[in-house]
GROMACS .gro file of C-alpha atoms in nm:
model
  311
    1UNK     CA    1   3.040  -3.909   7.968
    2UNK     CA    2   2.871  -4.283   7.920
    3UNK     CA    3   2.668  -4.394   7.674
    4UNK     CA    4   2.373  -4.416   7.891
    5UNK     CA    5   2.378  -4.081   7.961
    6UNK     CA    6   2.411  -3.943   7.609
    7UNK     CA    7   2.086  -4.170   7.558
    8UNK     CA    8   1.919  -4.021   7.829
    9UNK     CA    9   1.994  -3.663   7.728
   10UNK     CA   10   1.880  -3.748   7.356
   11UNK     CA   11   1.559  -3.881   7.479
   12UNK     CA   12   1.471  -3.624   7.703
   13UNK     CA   13   1.542  -3.368   7.434
   14UNK     CA   14   1.322  -3.523   7.200
   15UNK     CA   15   1.053  -3.503   7.446
   16UNK     CA   16   1.107  -3.141   7.548
   17UNK     CA   17   1.144  -3.027   7.179
   18UNK     CA   18   0.794  -3.242   7.062
   19UNK     CA   19   0.563  -2.972   7.195
   20UNK     CA   20   0.740  -2.684   7.047
   21UNK     CA   21   0.750  -2.871   6.741
   22UNK     CA   22   0.366  -2.936   6.715
   23UNK     CA   23   0.272  -2.564   6.791
   24UNK     CA   24   0.551  -2.445   6.594
   25UNK     CA   25   0.402  -2.611   6.295
   26UNK     CA   26   0.071  -2.476   6.340
   27UNK     CA   27   0.193  -2.117   6.366
   28UNK     CA   28   0.411  -2.196   6.062
   29UNK     CA   29   0.081  -2.256   5.855
   30UNK     CA   30  -0.109  -1.978   6.013
   31UNK     CA   31   0.170  -1.711   5.949
   32UNK     CA   32   0.214  -1.842   5.587
   33UNK     CA   33  -0.127  -1.730   5.516
   34UNK     CA   34  -0.071  -1.390   5.685
   35UNK     CA   35  -0.211  -1.426   6.025
   36UNK     CA   36   0.025  -1.353   6.311
   37UNK     CA   37  -0.142  -1.511   6.606
   38UNK     CA   38   0.066  -1.470   6.901
   39UNK     CA   39  -0.196  -1.618   7.149
   40UNK     CA   40   0.002  -1.971   7.138
   41UNK     CA   41   0.073  -1.979   7.539
   42UNK     CA   42  -0.311  -1.943   7.574
   43UNK     CA   43  -0.422  -2.210   7.346
   44UNK     CA   44  -0.123  -2.449   7.469
   45UNK     CA   45  -0.287  -2.396   7.828
   46UNK     CA   46  -0.657  -2.450   7.759
   47UNK     CA   47  -0.546  -2.729   7.528
   48UNK     CA   48  -0.317  -2.899   7.842
   49UNK     CA   49  -0.618  -2.848   8.094
   50UNK     CA   50  -0.885  -2.962   7.857
   51UNK     CA   51  -0.718  -3.273   7.740
   52UNK     CA   52  -0.604  -3.373   8.101
   53UNK     CA   53  -0.988  -3.325   8.244
   54UNK     CA   54  -1.132  -3.556   7.990
   55UNK     CA   55  -0.819  -3.801   7.990
   56UNK     CA   56  -0.866  -3.812   8.393
   57UNK     CA   57  -1.252  -3.796   8.374
   58UNK     CA   58  -1.328  -4.055   8.103
   59UNK     CA   59  -0.978  -4.261   8.108
   60UNK     CA   60  -0.912  -4.233   7.770
   61UNK     CA   61  -0.571  -4.092   7.604
   62UNK     CA   62  -0.721  -4.030   7.272
   63UNK     CA   63  -1.066  -3.865   7.418
   64UNK     CA   64  -0.817  -3.625   7.567
   65UNK     CA   65  -0.601  -3.543   7.284
   66UNK     CA   66  -0.921  -3.456   7.078
   67UNK     CA   67  -1.060  -3.252   7.349
   68UNK     CA   68  -0.728  -3.035   7.382
   69UNK     CA   69  -0.733  -3.005   7.021
   70UNK     CA   70  -1.121  -2.868   7.018
   71UNK     CA   71  -0.987  -2.631   7.316
   72UNK     CA   72  -0.748  -2.471   7.104
   73UNK     CA   73  -0.942  -2.440   6.798
   74UNK     CA   74  -1.223  -2.277   6.991
   75UNK     CA   75  -0.970  -2.010   7.126
   76UNK     CA   76  -0.816  -1.979   6.769
   77UNK     CA   77  -1.182  -1.898   6.663
   78UNK     CA   78  -1.204  -1.606   6.856
   79UNK     CA   79  -0.889  -1.463   6.739
   80UNK     CA   80  -0.989  -1.526   6.366
   81UNK     CA   81  -1.320  -1.379   6.426
   82UNK     CA   82  -1.181  -1.084   6.580
   83UNK     CA   83  -0.903  -1.042   6.351
   84UNK     CA   84  -1.049  -1.142   6.001
   85UNK     CA   85  -1.396  -0.989   6.009
   86UNK     CA   86  -1.341  -0.722   6.280
   87UNK     CA   87  -1.018  -0.622   6.120
   88UNK     CA   88  -0.852  -0.569   6.497
   89UNK     CA   89  -0.514  -0.553   6.538
   90UNK     CA   90  -0.324  -0.917   6.523
   91UNK     CA   91  -0.073  -0.843   6.749
   92UNK     CA   92  -0.278  -0.703   7.023
   93UNK     CA   93  -0.558  -0.946   6.982
   94UNK     CA   94  -0.315  -1.250   7.012
   95UNK     CA   95  -0.139  -1.089   7.360
   96UNK     CA   96  -0.543  -1.097   7.474
   97UNK     CA   97  -0.562  -1.420   7.351
   98UNK     CA   98  -0.250  -1.584   7.534
   99UNK     CA   99  -0.344  -1.370   7.860
  100UNK     CA  100  -0.714  -1.493   7.839
  101UNK     CA  101  -0.602  -1.866   7.780
  102UNK     CA  102  -0.353  -1.904   8.047
  103UNK     CA  103  -0.591  -1.723   8.290
  104UNK     CA  104  -0.912  -1.971   8.198
  105UNK     CA  105  -0.699  -2.269   8.252
  106UNK     CA  106  -0.570  -2.178   8.574
  107UNK     CA  107  -0.988  -2.130   8.671
  108UNK     CA  108  -1.083  -2.476   8.508
  109UNK     CA  109  -0.783  -2.670   8.639
  110UNK     CA  110  -0.803  -2.572   8.993
  111UNK     CA  111  -1.009  -2.916   9.083
  112UNK     CA  112  -0.746  -3.127   8.922
  113UNK     CA  113  -0.456  -3.027   9.048
  114UNK     CA  114  -0.388  -3.260   9.298
  115UNK     CA  115  -0.456  -3.543   9.040
  116UNK     CA  116  -0.251  -3.734   8.799
  117UNK     CA  117  -0.261  -3.948   8.536
  118UNK     CA  118  -0.126  -4.298   8.447
  119UNK     CA  119   0.205  -4.244   8.250
  120UNK     CA  120   0.226  -4.369   7.871
  121UNK     CA  121   0.464  -4.604   7.800
  122UNK     CA  122   0.725  -4.568   7.525
  123UNK     CA  123   0.641  -4.716   7.191
  124UNK     CA  124   0.973  -4.911   7.058
  125UNK     CA  125   1.012  -4.945   6.706
  126UNK     CA  126   1.158  -5.321   6.633
  127UNK     CA  127   1.542  -5.334   6.556
  128UNK     CA  128   1.555  -4.946   6.503
  129UNK     CA  129   1.490  -4.934   6.869
  130UNK     CA  130   1.793  -5.156   6.956
  131UNK     CA  131   2.073  -4.929   6.769
  132UNK     CA  132   2.335  -4.788   6.999
  133UNK     CA  133   2.256  -4.432   7.146
  134UNK     CA  134   1.993  -4.350   6.843
  135UNK     CA  135   1.781  -4.649   6.969
  136UNK     CA  136   1.665  -4.526   7.249
  137UNK     CA  137   1.641  -4.118   7.208
  138UNK     CA  138   1.475  -4.150   6.875
  139UNK     CA  139   1.283  -4.515   6.854
  140UNK     CA  140   1.194  -4.576   7.198
  141UNK     CA  141   0.969  -4.258   7.225
  142UNK     CA  142   0.582  -4.224   7.311
  143UNK     CA  143   0.336  -4.262   7.002
  144UNK     CA  144   0.257  -3.917   7.006
  145UNK     CA  145   0.624  -3.814   6.935
  146UNK     CA  146   0.618  -4.012   6.591
  147UNK     CA  147   0.285  -3.836   6.508
  148UNK     CA  148   0.451  -3.527   6.539
  149UNK     CA  149   0.711  -3.641   6.253
  150UNK     CA  150   0.450  -3.741   6.067
  151UNK     CA  151   0.327  -3.402   6.071
  152UNK     CA  152   0.590  -3.230   5.992
  153UNK     CA  153   0.607  -3.432   5.696
  154UNK     CA  154   0.236  -3.376   5.614
  155UNK     CA  155   0.302  -3.017   5.648
  156UNK     CA  156   0.584  -3.013   5.426
  157UNK     CA  157   0.444  -3.171   5.138
  158UNK     CA  158   0.122  -2.969   5.186
  159UNK     CA  159   0.322  -2.640   5.161
  160UNK     CA  160   0.540  -2.758   4.844
  161UNK     CA  161   0.354  -3.024   4.649
  162UNK     CA  162  -0.036  -2.916   4.677
  163UNK     CA  163  -0.240  -2.657   4.524
  164UNK     CA  164  -0.426  -2.568   4.843
  165UNK     CA  165  -0.076  -2.513   4.976
  166UNK     CA  166   0.011  -2.308   4.712
  167UNK     CA  167  -0.279  -2.114   4.745
  168UNK     CA  168  -0.205  -2.073   5.125
  169UNK     CA  169   0.104  -1.887   5.050
  170UNK     CA  170  -0.056  -1.693   4.766
  171UNK     CA  171  -0.280  -1.538   5.034
  172UNK     CA  172   0.014  -1.476   5.250
  173UNK     CA  173   0.224  -1.309   4.996
  174UNK     CA  174  -0.064  -1.087   4.826
  175UNK     CA  175  -0.430  -1.124   4.966
  176UNK     CA  176  -0.551  -0.895   4.696
  177UNK     CA  177  -0.401  -1.064   4.430
  178UNK     CA  178  -0.506  -1.389   4.547
  179UNK     CA  179  -0.877  -1.244   4.569
  180UNK     CA  180  -0.852  -1.130   4.230
  181UNK     CA  181  -0.802  -1.473   4.088
  182UNK     CA  182  -1.058  -1.611   4.283
  183UNK     CA  183  -0.929  -1.765   4.585
  184UNK     CA  184  -1.131  -1.722   4.918
  185UNK     CA  185  -0.894  -1.533   5.149
  186UNK     CA  186  -1.150  -1.539   5.429
  187UNK     CA  187  -1.179  -1.937   5.411
  188UNK     CA  188  -0.804  -1.994   5.359
  189UNK     CA  189  -0.710  -1.771   5.651
  190UNK     CA  190  -0.953  -1.935   5.865
  191UNK     CA  191  -0.872  -2.267   5.801
  192UNK     CA  192  -0.501  -2.167   5.875
  193UNK     CA  193  -0.584  -1.997   6.169
  194UNK     CA  194  -0.760  -2.331   6.300
  195UNK     CA  195  -0.498  -2.560   6.224
  196UNK     CA  196  -0.266  -2.340   6.428
  197UNK     CA  197  -0.515  -2.325   6.707
  198UNK     CA  198  -0.549  -2.745   6.692
  199UNK     CA  199  -0.178  -2.791   6.681
  200UNK     CA  200  -0.109  -2.539   6.979
  201UNK     CA  201  -0.408  -2.741   7.192
  202UNK     CA  202  -0.226  -3.059   7.086
  203UNK     CA  203   0.108  -2.946   7.228
  204UNK     CA  204  -0.066  -2.853   7.512
  205UNK     CA  205  -0.219  -3.185   7.554
  206UNK     CA  206   0.132  -3.357   7.520
  207UNK     CA  207   0.277  -3.159   7.793
  208UNK     CA  208   0.009  -3.246   8.059
  209UNK     CA  209  -0.129  -3.637   7.899
  210UNK     CA  210   0.237  -3.744   7.793
  211UNK     CA  211   0.562  -3.535   7.925
  212UNK     CA  212   0.394  -3.488   8.275
  213UNK     CA  213   0.067  -3.652   8.335
  214UNK     CA  214  -0.062  -3.402   8.587
  215UNK     CA  215  -0.216  -3.053   8.594
  216UNK     CA  216  -0.042  -2.741   8.741
  217UNK     CA  217  -0.114  -2.384   8.674
  218UNK     CA  218   0.161  -2.230   8.468
  219UNK     CA  219   0.310  -2.586   8.346
  220UNK     CA  220   0.304  -2.455   8.004
  221UNK     CA  221   0.597  -2.218   8.131
  222UNK     CA  222   0.638  -2.031   7.810
  223UNK     CA  223   0.665  -2.314   7.568
  224UNK     CA  224   0.430  -2.090   7.364
  225UNK     CA  225   0.618  -1.823   7.305
  226UNK     CA  226   0.946  -2.013   7.239
  227UNK     CA  227   0.736  -2.185   6.999
  228UNK     CA  228   0.673  -1.837   6.819
  229UNK     CA  229   1.063  -1.734   6.809
  230UNK     CA  230   1.108  -2.076   6.679
  231UNK     CA  231   0.909  -1.983   6.352
  232UNK     CA  232   1.140  -1.705   6.311
  233UNK     CA  233   1.428  -1.902   6.389
  234UNK     CA  234   1.334  -2.139   6.116
  235UNK     CA  235   1.290  -1.845   5.862
  236UNK     CA  236   0.905  -2.005   5.791
  237UNK     CA  237   1.061  -2.324   5.671
  238UNK     CA  238   0.886  -2.645   5.810
  239UNK     CA  239   1.191  -2.857   5.769
  240UNK     CA  240   1.435  -2.601   6.016
  241UNK     CA  241   1.129  -2.640   6.255
  242UNK     CA  242   1.221  -2.968   6.357
  243UNK     CA  243   1.612  -2.865   6.410
  244UNK     CA  244   1.481  -2.581   6.582
  245UNK     CA  245   1.234  -2.744   6.818
  246UNK     CA  246   1.499  -2.980   6.916
  247UNK     CA  247   1.776  -2.719   6.977
  248UNK     CA  248   1.556  -2.551   7.224
  249UNK     CA  249   1.441  -2.857   7.384
  250UNK     CA  250   1.840  -2.940   7.461
  251UNK     CA  251   1.840  -2.629   7.600
  252UNK     CA  252   1.502  -2.655   7.833
  253UNK     CA  253   1.667  -2.997   7.951
  254UNK     CA  254   2.004  -2.881   8.005
  255UNK     CA  255   1.889  -2.730   8.332
  256UNK     CA  256   1.803  -3.073   8.474
  257UNK     CA  257   2.100  -3.239   8.352
  258UNK     CA  258   2.317  -2.985   8.495
  259UNK     CA  259   2.201  -2.949   8.823
  260UNK     CA  260   2.180  -3.352   8.868
  261UNK     CA  261   2.539  -3.400   8.731
  262UNK     CA  262   2.863  -3.485   8.938
  263UNK     CA  263   3.020  -3.189   8.785
  264UNK     CA  264   3.087  -2.919   8.993
  265UNK     CA  265   2.967  -2.638   8.778
  266UNK     CA  266   2.875  -2.314   8.980
  267UNK     CA  267   2.573  -2.211   8.820
  268UNK     CA  268   2.313  -2.052   8.988
  269UNK     CA  269   1.965  -2.271   8.919
  270UNK     CA  270   1.774  -1.966   8.859
  271UNK     CA  271   2.006  -1.881   8.547
  272UNK     CA  272   1.977  -2.253   8.410
  273UNK     CA  273   1.571  -2.227   8.478
  274UNK     CA  274   1.595  -1.878   8.248
  275UNK     CA  275   1.853  -2.043   8.007
  276UNK     CA  276   1.566  -2.136   7.753
  277UNK     CA  277   1.413  -1.789   7.756
  278UNK     CA  278   1.756  -1.617   7.745
  279UNK     CA  279   1.851  -1.833   7.426
  280UNK     CA  280   1.508  -1.706   7.267
  281UNK     CA  281   1.608  -1.364   7.315
  282UNK     CA  282   1.957  -1.422   7.169
  283UNK     CA  283   1.869  -1.622   6.887
  284UNK     CA  284   1.588  -1.341   6.816
  285UNK     CA  285   1.844  -1.063   6.813
  286UNK     CA  286   2.070  -1.230   6.593
  287UNK     CA  287   1.834  -1.312   6.341
  288UNK     CA  288   1.681  -1.003   6.357
  289UNK     CA  289   2.002  -0.818   6.269
  290UNK     CA  290   1.973  -0.979   5.920
  291UNK     CA  291   1.694  -0.764   5.767
  292UNK     CA  292   1.724  -0.894   5.420
  293UNK     CA  293   1.691  -1.272   5.526
  294UNK     CA  294   1.357  -1.183   5.731
  295UNK     CA  295   1.238  -0.992   5.405
  296UNK     CA  296   1.292  -1.268   5.180
  297UNK     CA  297   1.169  -1.531   5.398
  298UNK     CA  298   0.869  -1.410   5.590
  299UNK     CA  299   0.507  -1.379   5.439
  300UNK     CA  300   0.477  -1.032   5.266
  301UNK     CA  301   0.133  -0.983   5.429
  302UNK     CA  302   0.188  -1.107   5.761
  303UNK     CA  303   0.023  -0.949   6.055
  304UNK     CA  304  -0.187  -0.731   5.747
  305UNK     CA  305  -0.522  -0.739   5.757
  306UNK     CA  306  -0.745  -0.795   5.466
  307UNK     CA  307  -1.008  -0.556   5.328
  308UNK     CA  308  -1.253  -0.690   5.088
  309UNK     CA  309  -1.307  -0.397   4.805
  310UNK     CA  310  -1.662  -0.376   4.635
  311UNK     CA  311  -1.646  -0.428   4.305
   0.00000   0.00000   0.00000
């Protein structure tokens, strides 16, 4: 295996893992507040189609990204209102949002299926991009990849170093206690869910504007579900989300390199296409066996509604 091939694999792994990283970071913040939003697939889909349509019609990548984030926020607002104010089941509502979002994206994107955007060139970081192996893979990426790293460190800093982050985690552990000390549980959970929606929309926008600059029905292809599993894989720790995102990203692109390689590997294409989802199932099964670890790391009120008691 030559150096050029290794550089290409590393580059493709980072690209494939970036939307997973973005969505998982948003879901992590939402779950830290006790909100389990399973609608990531739908929010990514509407974010992808909104970003593509705006970028195509107005010729602005930035406007497309904003549109994608707003689309994700809009869908997450529906989820937040139904679960926080109407006290609906979070799992059922999240699944409904996922299905609705995928269908809505397919409907809205139908007139744009034959259209494409200009490819966004990578932005090389001086000196670092000249390093052997790591230079091309890490430091000759599209600029949104670098933004995803900054967002990762911002989330880590927010959760561990700020009073607002501590308040968010307090709400996720015990909303009743947080309310008793004067925290606005409803507002904190709304903000967390909307941030998760914005990140899901941004992840979808990356897929349709940066990764494959086109729109096609079903192009999200389960990335939202993988991102949900990634949060569990990372045991609700922001630092581990990065590792998990690129690990799953590597699994996703492995099919492309195995099918195009000169190695005579007798693996059916269907198995290679299913490998990311099989890996997700295996990881979840292995992690779920350690009940103690799940209980120690998951927010205590995850998926549970908060009912404000009248004084």
